[in-house]
Amino acid sequence: MTGLRIHHLLVSAGNREILRIEQAAFATGRIHAVVGPSGAGKSTLLRAINLLERPVTGHLYFWEHELSLAAHSAAQALAIQRQMVLVAQQPVMFQATVFDNVALGLRYRKIDKQTIAAKVTRALERVELASIAKQQATTLSGGEAQRVALARAIVLEPRLLLLDEPTASLDPYNVTIIEQVIRSLNREQGTTVIMVTHNLAQARRLADACLFLHKGQLVEMSDADTFFRSPRSAELQDFLSGRMIC
Amino acid sequence: MLLSPNVVEIILLSLKVTTTAVLAGALAGIPLGALLGLYSFPGKRLIVALVFTCMGLPPVLIGVVIYLMLSRSGPLGSMELLFTPQAMILAQFLLVTPIIIGLTMTAVQAKDRSYRETAKSLGASRPQMIWTIIKEARRGIWSGIAAAYGRAIAEVGAVMLVGGNIEHHTRVMTTAIILETRMGHFTEGLQLGLVLLLVSFAFNSVLMLGMMEQLRAYRR
């Protein structure tokens, strides 16, 4: 069943087209990997879905919601934004404890203190960081910060989880934990995941479906097996085989 | 002379006038500074230029303007505020608010766009996002408040003009120093100056301690 669709998305900076997608659909409860060379528009796609970009045109069908990406009110955006979270490649840690960082989104939703305490503790346990709940978040290592950012996202139980290279430049231990959390969240809660990654092995391990972006265009989108075994386009074949794309 | 009842009365009035002015300036200046730092809109450059200009306004000019407005023939003459502590608070408010606006704006702008986007992505409404960024920029904002407090409590021109330096009514530390010096009582003037310095140091220390404490026990 299709939960999330994008139609006629066009993002540009001045006269330069950054991303153009005529149509893309993301199935509910599946993990989607977005791959492609640098500058292909992968992060822009996530930012557009998360309503952090104002595209020239575009329409978002977010389950029962429908929204013009180019022109919408703050209230419309908030209603949808509160059902998804974006975890950035280099997540921002606010000047507060780890606990308070993870609790932030729940406080925005005016959840009561007891529920917040229970949920935050559970989320930190999932990323194996419950022991540092009282530590200042700005003092964390890169791997810890990424796991806290993931906890901060999953504590909100989002319908859609957007991950922008969540394990880039992390050590294998942190990568394993993050992948486990993504997989279990997807299986247990049916969370739909869209994950940008440069790591093709990771895409193979985690994704049910894959998208290939190249020069701001959606070149190919299919289930993971087909994507890796029988790529249709020459660009994707070149990309998967490690040949440079100009 | 040092800490006689008369001096204590002067110190207390100085603190009351300046603290009230800075509190009011912070209430108005922090949200305005945050809005200027976070959003772009037509005319923003002009407003920013005006704010920066007003940060360096000569206090005596503010004093003259308020004097003219509050004098009997002025537009606000009917309020009978001239030569009252309220007029002095108004003068200091106009003096400190641009400083707080300007330094809040700079502190908020120093926070990268990713902070705003993270808050938005976590589901912050616009007011929640602004509040989050204000909290995140609080060190710079505290510095702005401390600078504003220092400028206000040491200010003499405006409070002299609109307060009139009336004994037991509008005499504050700076105007008392001027009076003692004019009367040739240099020792008393210097003693008051020392008290002013100590009060300013003590207040700024409290401000800084509060800031450090807040940093430690910060709850978002």
Tab-separated table of C-alpha atoms in Angstrom:
chain	number	residue	atom	x	y	z
A	1	MET	CA	0.000	0.000	0.000
A	2	THR	CA	1.432	3.366	-0.948
A	3	GLY	CA	1.654	5.806	1.936
A	4	LEU	CA	3.883	8.563	0.682
A	5	ARG	CA	3.971	10.032	-2.797
A	6	ILE	CA	5.689	12.981	-4.385
A	7	HIS	CA	4.480	14.561	-7.605
A	8	HIS	CA	6.118	17.139	-9.871
A	9	LEU	CA	8.888	18.060	-7.457
A	10	LEU	CA	11.233	20.736	-8.715
A	11	VAL	CA	13.857	22.269	-6.447
A	12	SER	CA	16.172	24.907	-7.827
A	13	ALA	CA	18.711	27.425	-6.602
A	14	GLY	CA	18.464	30.482	-8.811
A	15	ASN	CA	18.507	29.211	-12.380
A	16	ARG	CA	20.139	25.924	-11.433
A	17	GLU	CA	17.910	22.877	-11.167
A	18	ILE	CA	18.874	20.793	-8.145
A	19	LEU	CA	16.221	18.116	-8.147
A	20	ARG	CA	13.382	17.150	-10.454
A	21	ILE	CA	11.172	14.171	-9.721
A	22	GLU	CA	7.969	13.693	-11.691
A	23	GLN	CA	6.632	10.978	-9.453
A	24	ALA	CA	7.899	8.789	-6.646
A	25	ALA	CA	6.024	6.520	-4.269
A	26	PHE	CA	7.232	5.089	-0.972
A	27	ALA	CA	5.385	2.078	0.397
A	28	THR	CA	4.206	2.024	3.991
A	29	GLY	CA	6.367	0.073	6.392
A	30	ARG	CA	9.297	-0.415	4.061
A	31	ILE	CA	12.888	0.734	4.185
A	32	HIS	CA	13.946	2.745	1.140
A	33	ALA	CA	17.566	3.474	0.352
A	34	VAL	CA	18.393	6.515	-1.747
A	35	VAL	CA	21.730	6.154	-3.493
A	36	GLY	CA	23.625	8.124	-6.081
A	37	PRO	CA	26.799	10.104	-6.568
A	38	SER	CA	27.514	13.261	-4.568
A	39	GLY	CA	25.452	16.225	-5.697
A	40	ALA	CA	22.687	14.043	-7.116
A	41	GLY	CA	20.039	15.683	-4.910
A	42	LYS	CA	19.666	12.919	-2.294
A	43	SER	CA	19.752	15.171	0.773
A	44	THR	CA	17.573	17.710	-1.025
A	45	LEU	CA	14.950	15.012	-1.508
A	46	LEU	CA	14.869	14.306	2.232
A	47	ARG	CA	14.753	18.020	3.047
A	48	ALA	CA	11.892	18.558	0.599
A	49	ILE	CA	9.886	15.714	2.132
A	50	ASN	CA	10.611	17.087	5.615
A	51	LEU	CA	9.339	20.505	4.459
A	52	LEU	CA	12.683	22.171	5.095
A	53	GLU	CA	12.960	23.255	1.451
A	54	ARG	CA	10.534	25.412	-0.497
A	55	PRO	CA	10.575	23.874	-3.970
A	56	VAL	CA	9.422	25.682	-7.092
A	57	THR	CA	6.707	23.062	-7.560
A	58	GLY	CA	5.747	19.838	-5.884
A	59	HIS	CA	2.947	17.997	-4.217
A	60	LEU	CA	3.242	15.713	-1.222
A	61	TYR	CA	0.734	12.975	-0.446
A	62	PHE	CA	1.494	11.971	3.125
A	63	TRP	CA	-0.929	9.176	3.896
A	64	GLU	CA	-4.224	10.949	4.575
A	65	HIS	CA	-2.645	14.399	4.192
A	66	GLU	CA	-2.083	16.276	0.970
A	67	LEU	CA	0.084	19.334	0.691
A	68	SER	CA	1.541	21.665	-1.903
A	69	LEU	CA	5.257	21.739	-1.206
A	70	ALA	CA	5.579	25.125	-2.871
A	71	ALA	CA	2.803	26.890	-0.954
A	72	HIS	CA	1.482	25.766	2.391
A	73	SER	CA	0.627	27.306	5.730
A	74	ALA	CA	2.695	26.818	8.873
A	75	ALA	CA	-0.197	24.891	10.461
A	76	GLN	CA	-0.450	22.507	7.499
A	77	ALA	CA	3.287	21.926	7.608
A	78	LEU	CA	3.319	21.335	11.362
A	79	ALA	CA	0.565	18.712	11.165
A	80	ILE	CA	2.659	16.667	8.748
A	81	GLN	CA	6.056	17.515	10.217
A	82	ARG	CA	4.998	16.064	13.561
A	83	GLN	CA	4.581	12.657	11.925
A	84	MET	CA	8.106	12.425	10.592
A	85	VAL	CA	11.664	13.166	11.709
A	86	LEU	CA	14.884	13.799	9.844
A	87	VAL	CA	18.185	12.642	11.314
A	88	ALA	CA	20.988	14.618	9.723
A	89	GLN	CA	24.415	13.334	8.796
A	90	GLN	CA	25.982	15.629	11.389
A	91	PRO	CA	23.215	16.012	13.938
A	92	VAL	CA	22.914	19.135	16.038
A	93	MET	CA	23.171	18.600	19.765
A	94	PHE	CA	21.571	21.355	21.806
A	95	GLN	CA	23.367	22.702	24.892
A	96	ALA	CA	21.564	20.421	27.322
A	97	THR	CA	21.836	16.938	28.717
A	98	VAL	CA	21.404	13.865	26.541
A	99	PHE	CA	18.060	13.270	28.283
A	100	ASP	CA	16.823	16.768	27.471
A	101	ASN	CA	17.940	16.478	23.866
A	102	VAL	CA	15.969	13.264	23.435
A	103	ALA	CA	12.976	14.735	25.285
A	104	LEU	CA	12.852	17.869	23.135
A	105	GLY	CA	10.379	16.677	20.494
A	106	LEU	CA	8.081	15.213	23.153
A	107	ARG	CA	8.103	18.537	25.002
A	108	TYR	CA	7.148	20.311	21.775
A	109	ARG	CA	4.123	17.987	21.719
A	110	LYS	CA	3.326	18.857	25.349
A	111	ILE	CA	3.549	15.262	26.572
A	112	ASP	CA	3.411	14.896	30.367
A	113	LYS	CA	6.643	14.541	32.342
A	114	GLN	CA	6.163	10.943	33.481
A	115	THR	CA	5.497	9.704	29.960
A	116	ILE	CA	8.502	11.671	28.699
A	117	ALA	CA	10.758	10.112	31.345
A	118	ALA	CA	9.627	6.598	30.451
A	119	LYS	CA	9.847	7.077	26.681
A	120	VAL	CA	13.230	8.810	26.762
A	121	THR	CA	14.706	6.096	28.983
A	122	ARG	CA	13.386	3.411	26.629
A	123	ALA	CA	14.739	5.210	23.555
A	124	LEU	CA	18.161	5.650	25.137
A	125	GLU	CA	18.212	1.985	26.105
A	126	ARG	CA	17.523	1.056	22.483
A	127	VAL	CA	20.623	2.933	21.342
A	128	GLU	CA	22.583	1.656	24.363
A	129	LEU	CA	23.177	5.100	25.825
A	130	ALA	CA	20.960	5.069	28.929
A	131	SER	CA	24.058	5.357	31.119
A	132	ILE	CA	24.945	8.814	29.795
A	133	ALA	CA	21.484	10.380	30.058
A	134	LYS	CA	22.759	13.131	32.368
A	135	GLN	CA	25.847	13.959	30.319
A	136	GLN	CA	26.023	17.215	28.331
A	137	ALA	CA	25.110	16.325	24.765
A	138	THR	CA	27.645	18.751	23.307
A	139	THR	CA	30.482	16.668	24.746
A	140	LEU	CA	29.564	13.448	22.919
A	141	SER	CA	31.668	11.697	20.299
A	142	GLY	CA	30.417	11.565	16.700
A	143	GLY	CA	29.051	8.047	17.075
A	144	GLU	CA	27.325	8.805	20.368
A	145	ALA	CA	25.823	12.001	18.972
A	146	GLN	CA	24.453	10.085	15.992
A	147	ARG	CA	22.881	7.505	18.307
A	148	VAL	CA	21.390	10.235	20.505
A	149	ALA	CA	19.978	11.865	17.367
A	150	LEU	CA	18.448	8.515	16.423
A	151	ALA	CA	16.989	8.138	19.927
A	152	ARG	CA	15.627	11.689	19.660
A	153	ALA	CA	13.882	10.645	16.457
A	154	ILE	CA	12.535	7.225	17.441
A	155	VAL	CA	11.198	8.465	20.773
A	156	LEU	CA	8.593	10.350	18.732
A	157	GLU	CA	7.404	7.098	17.132
A	158	PRO	CA	7.267	8.759	13.717
A	159	ARG	CA	5.323	7.400	10.823
A	160	LEU	CA	8.226	8.296	8.557
A	161	LEU	CA	11.891	8.282	9.515
A	162	LEU	CA	14.256	10.187	7.234
A	163	LEU	CA	17.943	9.372	7.618
A	164	ASP	CA	20.658	11.318	5.856
A	165	GLU	CA	23.751	9.122	5.797
A	166	PRO	CA	23.184	7.994	9.391
A	167	THR	CA	26.389	5.966	9.641
A	168	ALA	CA	28.798	8.010	7.531
A	169	SER	CA	32.287	7.992	9.093
A	170	LEU	CA	31.219	5.908	12.084
A	171	ASP	CA	33.042	2.880	13.457
A	172	PRO	CA	31.576	-0.637	12.937
A	173	TYR	CA	30.192	-0.836	16.491
A	174	ASN	CA	28.128	2.334	16.078
A	175	VAL	CA	27.070	1.262	12.582
A	176	THR	CA	25.805	-2.068	13.935
A	177	ILE	CA	23.763	-0.445	16.698
A	178	ILE	CA	22.227	2.120	14.347
A	179	GLU	CA	21.330	-0.500	11.749
A	180	GLN	CA	19.792	-2.735	14.432
A	181	VAL	CA	17.635	0.131	15.692
A	182	ILE	CA	16.484	1.041	12.187
A	183	ARG	CA	15.614	-2.557	11.403
A	184	SER	CA	13.797	-3.227	14.673
A	185	LEU	CA	11.872	0.041	14.494
A	186	ASN	CA	10.757	-0.835	10.988
A	187	ARG	CA	9.727	-4.384	11.944
A	188	GLU	CA	8.131	-3.704	15.312
A	189	GLN	CA	6.370	-0.429	14.637
A	190	GLY	CA	6.029	-0.555	10.874
A	191	THR	CA	7.864	2.747	10.512
A	192	THR	CA	8.500	3.745	6.924
A	193	VAL	CA	12.159	4.658	6.438
A	194	ILE	CA	13.870	6.661	3.699
A	195	MET	CA	17.613	6.535	4.095
A	196	VAL	CA	20.258	8.288	2.051
A	197	THR	CA	23.445	6.263	1.995
A	198	HIS	CA	26.707	6.093	0.095
A	199	ASN	CA	27.233	2.622	1.476
A	200	LEU	CA	25.855	0.150	-1.070
A	201	ALA	CA	26.462	-2.793	1.246
A	202	GLN	CA	24.332	-1.058	3.857
A	203	ALA	CA	21.595	-0.446	1.300
A	204	ARG	CA	21.657	-4.156	0.443
A	205	ARG	CA	21.528	-5.126	4.124
A	206	LEU	CA	18.673	-2.866	5.123
A	207	ALA	CA	16.578	-1.732	2.190
A	208	ASP	CA	13.417	-3.252	0.767
A	209	ALA	CA	13.434	-0.760	-2.089
A	210	CYS	CA	16.062	1.498	-3.642
A	211	LEU	CA	16.117	4.765	-5.573
A	212	PHE	CA	18.958	5.934	-7.752
A	213	LEU	CA	19.359	9.672	-8.202
A	214	HIS	CA	21.719	11.143	-10.728
A	215	LYS	CA	22.184	14.801	-11.667
A	216	GLY	CA	19.024	15.775	-9.870
A	217	GLN	CA	16.846	13.187	-11.612
A	218	LEU	CA	15.252	10.006	-10.345
A	219	VAL	CA	16.789	7.500	-12.743
A	220	GLU	CA	15.596	4.236	-11.303
A	221	MET	CA	13.440	2.969	-8.440
A	222	SER	CA	12.688	-0.672	-7.732
A	223	ASP	CA	12.731	-3.331	-5.027
A	224	ALA	CA	16.192	-3.959	-3.641
A	225	ASP	CA	16.689	-7.348	-5.318
A	226	THR	CA	15.915	-6.045	-8.797
A	227	PHE	CA	17.856	-2.866	-8.137
A	228	PHE	CA	21.090	-4.640	-7.382
A	229	ARG	CA	20.684	-7.757	-9.571
A	230	SER	CA	19.202	-6.314	-12.725
A	231	PRO	CA	19.723	-2.565	-12.979
A	232	ARG	CA	18.005	-1.270	-16.096
A	233	SER	CA	19.727	2.035	-16.726
A	234	ALA	CA	23.314	2.343	-17.919
A	235	GLU	CA	23.973	5.007	-15.268
A	236	LEU	CA	22.958	2.708	-12.427
A	237	GLN	CA	24.969	-0.148	-13.890
A	238	ASP	CA	28.003	2.139	-13.979
A	239	PHE	CA	27.322	3.359	-10.464
A	240	LEU	CA	26.930	-0.110	-8.976
A	241	SER	CA	30.036	-1.367	-10.700
A	242	GLY	CA	32.067	1.482	-9.214
A	243	ARG	CA	32.726	3.283	-12.474
A	244	MET	CA	32.755	7.028	-12.140
A	245	ILE	CA	29.783	8.925	-13.450
A	246	CYS	CA	30.413	12.378	-14.850
B	1	MET	CA	30.135	58.972	54.004
B	2	LEU	CA	30.681	55.450	52.681
B	3	LEU	CA	27.385	53.580	53.070
B	4	SER	CA	25.657	56.263	55.137
B	5	PRO	CA	21.826	56.080	55.012
B	6	ASN	CA	21.907	58.733	52.328
B	7	VAL	CA	24.309	56.733	50.180
B	8	VAL	CA	22.319	53.528	50.684
B	9	GLU	CA	19.199	55.346	49.515
B	10	ILE	CA	21.071	56.530	46.398
B	11	ILE	CA	22.412	53.040	45.690
B	12	LEU	CA	18.976	51.466	46.052
B	13	LEU	CA	17.399	54.004	43.708
B	14	SER	CA	20.189	53.463	41.176
B	15	LEU	CA	19.619	49.690	41.287
B	16	LYS	CA	15.851	50.067	41.096
B	17	VAL	CA	15.966	52.399	38.080
B	18	THR	CA	18.569	50.419	36.159
B	19	THR	CA	17.189	46.960	36.958
B	20	THR	CA	13.666	47.977	35.935
B	21	ALA	CA	14.933	49.553	32.718
B	22	VAL	CA	17.070	46.528	31.822
B	23	LEU	CA	14.269	44.060	32.623
B	24	ALA	CA	11.850	45.995	30.437
B	25	GLY	CA	14.547	46.302	27.763
B	26	ALA	CA	15.142	42.544	27.875
B	27	LEU	CA	11.429	41.768	27.613
B	28	ALA	CA	11.151	43.925	24.507
B	29	GLY	CA	14.633	43.460	23.099
B	30	ILE	CA	15.123	39.688	23.240
B	31	PRO	CA	12.070	38.735	21.127
B	32	LEU	CA	12.743	41.579	18.691
B	33	GLY	CA	16.413	40.650	18.392
B	34	ALA	CA	15.498	36.993	17.861
B	35	LEU	CA	13.018	37.876	15.110
B	36	LEU	CA	15.617	40.063	13.393
B	37	GLY	CA	18.180	37.291	13.690
B	38	LEU	CA	15.929	34.521	12.437
B	39	TYR	CA	13.829	36.042	9.679
B	40	SER	CA	14.326	38.082	6.538
B	41	PHE	CA	11.742	40.626	5.474
B	42	PRO	CA	11.610	43.825	3.423
B	43	GLY	CA	13.195	46.723	5.290
B	44	LYS	CA	15.210	44.488	7.603
B	45	ARG	CA	18.527	46.033	6.583
B	46	LEU	CA	17.253	49.493	7.441
B	47	ILE	CA	15.971	48.315	10.832
B	48	VAL	CA	19.273	46.577	11.590
B	49	ALA	CA	21.186	49.730	10.629
B	50	LEU	CA	18.918	51.783	12.906
B	51	VAL	CA	19.398	49.338	15.788
B	52	PHE	CA	23.183	49.457	15.434
B	53	THR	CA	23.079	53.247	15.239
B	54	CYS	CA	20.934	53.424	18.370
B	55	MET	CA	23.380	51.156	20.212
B	56	GLY	CA	25.782	54.083	20.187
B	57	LEU	CA	23.280	56.860	20.847
B	58	PRO	CA	24.618	59.594	23.115
B	59	PRO	CA	22.642	59.285	26.372
B	60	VAL	CA	22.371	63.041	26.628
B	61	LEU	CA	20.497	63.106	23.312
B	62	ILE	CA	18.003	60.574	24.661
B	63	GLY	CA	17.722	62.749	27.736
B	64	VAL	CA	16.960	65.870	25.709
B	65	VAL	CA	14.309	64.100	23.625
B	66	ILE	CA	12.569	62.638	26.663
B	67	TYR	CA	12.867	65.953	28.475
B	68	LEU	CA	11.123	67.723	25.595
B	69	MET	CA	8.416	65.061	25.409
B	70	LEU	CA	7.736	65.046	29.149
B	71	SER	CA	8.032	68.782	29.760
B	72	ARG	CA	4.781	70.656	30.343
B	73	SER	CA	4.539	71.862	26.768
B	74	GLY	CA	5.567	68.441	25.357
B	75	PRO	CA	3.199	65.798	23.954
B	76	LEU	CA	3.418	63.710	27.146
B	77	GLY	CA	3.520	66.653	29.544
B	78	SER	CA	0.113	65.821	31.012
B	79	MET	CA	1.551	62.614	32.506
B	80	GLU	CA	3.711	64.718	34.853
B	81	LEU	CA	6.621	62.295	34.706
B	82	LEU	CA	9.468	64.764	34.346
B	83	PHE	CA	11.902	64.680	37.283
B	84	THR	CA	10.604	61.321	38.495
B	85	PRO	CA	12.290	57.890	38.672
B	86	GLN	CA	9.834	56.751	35.966
B	87	ALA	CA	11.309	59.259	33.523
B	88	MET	CA	14.787	57.985	34.372
B	89	ILE	CA	13.642	54.399	33.770
B	90	LEU	CA	12.212	55.449	30.404
B	91	ALA	CA	15.510	57.107	29.434
B	92	GLN	CA	17.552	54.067	30.416
B	93	PHE	CA	15.058	51.760	28.699
B	94	LEU	CA	15.625	53.630	25.420
B	95	LEU	CA	19.346	53.440	26.025
B	96	VAL	CA	19.570	49.694	26.736
B	97	THR	CA	16.921	48.219	24.433
B	98	PRO	CA	18.907	48.699	21.186
B	99	ILE	CA	21.937	47.088	22.853
B	100	ILE	CA	19.883	44.053	23.870
B	101	ILE	CA	18.212	43.845	20.443
B	102	GLY	CA	21.534	44.090	18.607
B	103	LEU	CA	23.425	41.596	20.749
B	104	THR	CA	20.495	39.139	20.797
B	105	MET	CA	20.295	39.345	17.013
B	106	THR	CA	24.018	38.646	16.695
B	107	ALA	CA	23.846	35.757	19.166
B	108	VAL	CA	20.881	34.185	17.354
B	109	GLN	CA	22.481	34.641	13.936
B	110	ALA	CA	25.596	32.907	15.207
B	111	LYS	CA	23.519	29.753	15.600
B	112	ASP	CA	23.710	27.844	12.378
B	113	ARG	CA	20.586	27.200	10.277
B	114	SER	CA	20.828	23.533	11.243
B	115	TYR	CA	19.678	24.365	14.788
B	116	ARG	CA	16.440	25.844	13.459
B	117	GLU	CA	15.949	22.958	11.078
B	118	THR	CA	16.548	20.382	13.798
B	119	ALA	CA	13.942	22.039	16.008
B	120	LYS	CA	11.493	22.178	13.098
B	121	SER	CA	12.155	18.583	12.173
B	122	LEU	CA	11.451	17.550	15.767
B	123	GLY	CA	8.043	19.170	15.455
B	124	ALA	CA	8.553	22.635	16.919
B	125	SER	CA	5.918	25.215	16.125
B	126	ARG	CA	7.260	28.631	15.145
B	127	PRO	CA	7.151	30.086	18.704
B	128	GLN	CA	8.710	26.885	20.085
B	129	MET	CA	11.468	27.053	17.497
B	130	ILE	CA	12.197	30.722	18.326
B	131	TRP	CA	12.271	29.922	22.051
B	132	THR	CA	14.633	27.002	21.450
B	133	ILE	CA	17.047	29.211	19.516
B	134	ILE	CA	16.858	31.968	22.149
B	135	LYS	CA	17.783	29.391	24.789
B	136	GLU	CA	20.543	28.048	22.596
B	137	ALA	CA	21.948	31.573	22.131
B	138	ARG	CA	21.556	32.450	25.803
B	139	ARG	CA	25.261	33.007	26.475
B	140	GLY	CA	25.404	35.808	23.929
B	141	ILE	CA	22.108	37.210	25.189
B	142	TRP	CA	23.355	37.230	28.800
B	143	SER	CA	26.425	39.114	27.632
B	144	GLY	CA	24.126	41.639	25.970
B	145	ILE	CA	22.154	42.093	29.176
B	146	ALA	CA	25.337	42.506	31.208
B	147	ALA	CA	26.657	45.096	28.736
B	148	ALA	CA	23.326	46.922	28.806
B	149	TYR	CA	23.293	46.912	32.607
B	150	GLY	CA	26.805	48.304	32.760
B	151	ARG	CA	25.965	51.063	30.311
B	152	ALA	CA	22.762	52.013	32.127
B	153	ILE	CA	24.060	52.101	35.690
B	154	ALA	CA	27.077	54.195	34.674
B	155	GLU	CA	25.009	56.610	32.608
B	156	VAL	CA	24.725	60.216	33.769
B	157	GLY	CA	23.593	62.589	31.021
B	158	ALA	CA	20.055	61.350	30.456
B	159	VAL	CA	19.164	60.678	34.102
B	160	MET	CA	20.489	64.078	35.079
B	161	LEU	CA	18.313	65.791	32.473
B	162	VAL	CA	15.062	63.898	33.028
B	163	GLY	CA	15.536	63.129	36.735
B	164	GLY	CA	16.890	66.475	37.847
B	165	ASN	CA	19.148	64.991	40.588
B	166	ILE	CA	16.629	65.799	43.333
B	167	GLU	CA	17.732	64.656	46.783
B	168	HIS	CA	15.673	61.752	48.230
B	169	HIS	CA	13.716	61.558	44.987
B	170	THR	CA	15.775	61.154	41.809
B	171	ARG	CA	19.397	61.259	42.955
B	172	VAL	CA	21.331	58.244	41.761
B	173	MET	CA	25.008	57.344	42.091
B	174	THR	CA	26.235	58.999	38.908
B	175	THR	CA	24.376	62.255	39.472
B	176	ALA	CA	25.518	62.292	43.102
B	177	ILE	CA	29.146	61.933	41.952
B	178	ILE	CA	28.702	64.923	39.628
B	179	LEU	CA	27.192	66.959	42.451
B	180	GLU	CA	29.949	66.114	44.932
B	181	THR	CA	32.624	66.926	42.363
B	182	ARG	CA	31.035	70.262	41.485
B	183	MET	CA	30.956	71.149	45.177
B	184	GLY	CA	34.654	70.377	45.429
B	185	HIS	CA	34.081	67.224	47.514
B	186	PHE	CA	36.427	65.101	45.478
B	187	THR	CA	36.934	62.479	48.187
B	188	GLU	CA	33.181	61.891	48.475
B	189	GLY	CA	32.914	61.817	44.696
B	190	LEU	CA	35.636	59.198	44.453
B	191	GLN	CA	34.098	57.172	47.284
B	192	LEU	CA	30.764	57.123	45.465
B	193	GLY	CA	32.587	56.182	42.287
B	194	LEU	CA	34.145	53.259	44.129
B	195	VAL	CA	30.721	52.207	45.425
B	196	LEU	CA	29.350	52.405	41.873
B	197	LEU	CA	32.178	50.217	40.676
B	198	LEU	CA	31.603	47.673	43.453
B	199	VAL	CA	27.845	47.581	42.883
B	200	SER	CA	28.371	47.142	39.164
B	201	PHE	CA	30.928	44.385	39.795
B	202	ALA	CA	28.643	42.624	42.296
B	203	PHE	CA	25.654	42.791	39.976
B	204	ASN	CA	27.578	41.540	36.979
B	205	SER	CA	29.010	38.723	39.082
B	206	VAL	CA	25.492	37.706	40.091
B	207	LEU	CA	24.454	37.836	36.438
B	208	MET	CA	27.379	35.681	35.414
B	209	LEU	CA	26.820	33.228	38.283
B	210	GLY	CA	23.179	32.959	37.269
B	211	MET	CA	24.264	32.263	33.723
B	212	MET	CA	26.720	29.566	34.780
B	213	GLU	CA	24.135	27.989	37.067
B	214	GLN	CA	21.606	28.031	34.279
B	215	LEU	CA	24.074	26.377	31.977
B	216	ARG	CA	24.561	23.540	34.449
B	217	ALA	CA	20.961	22.996	35.406
B	218	TYR	CA	19.600	23.776	31.991
B	219	ARG	CA	16.272	22.130	31.262
B	220	ARG	CA	14.774	22.524	27.833
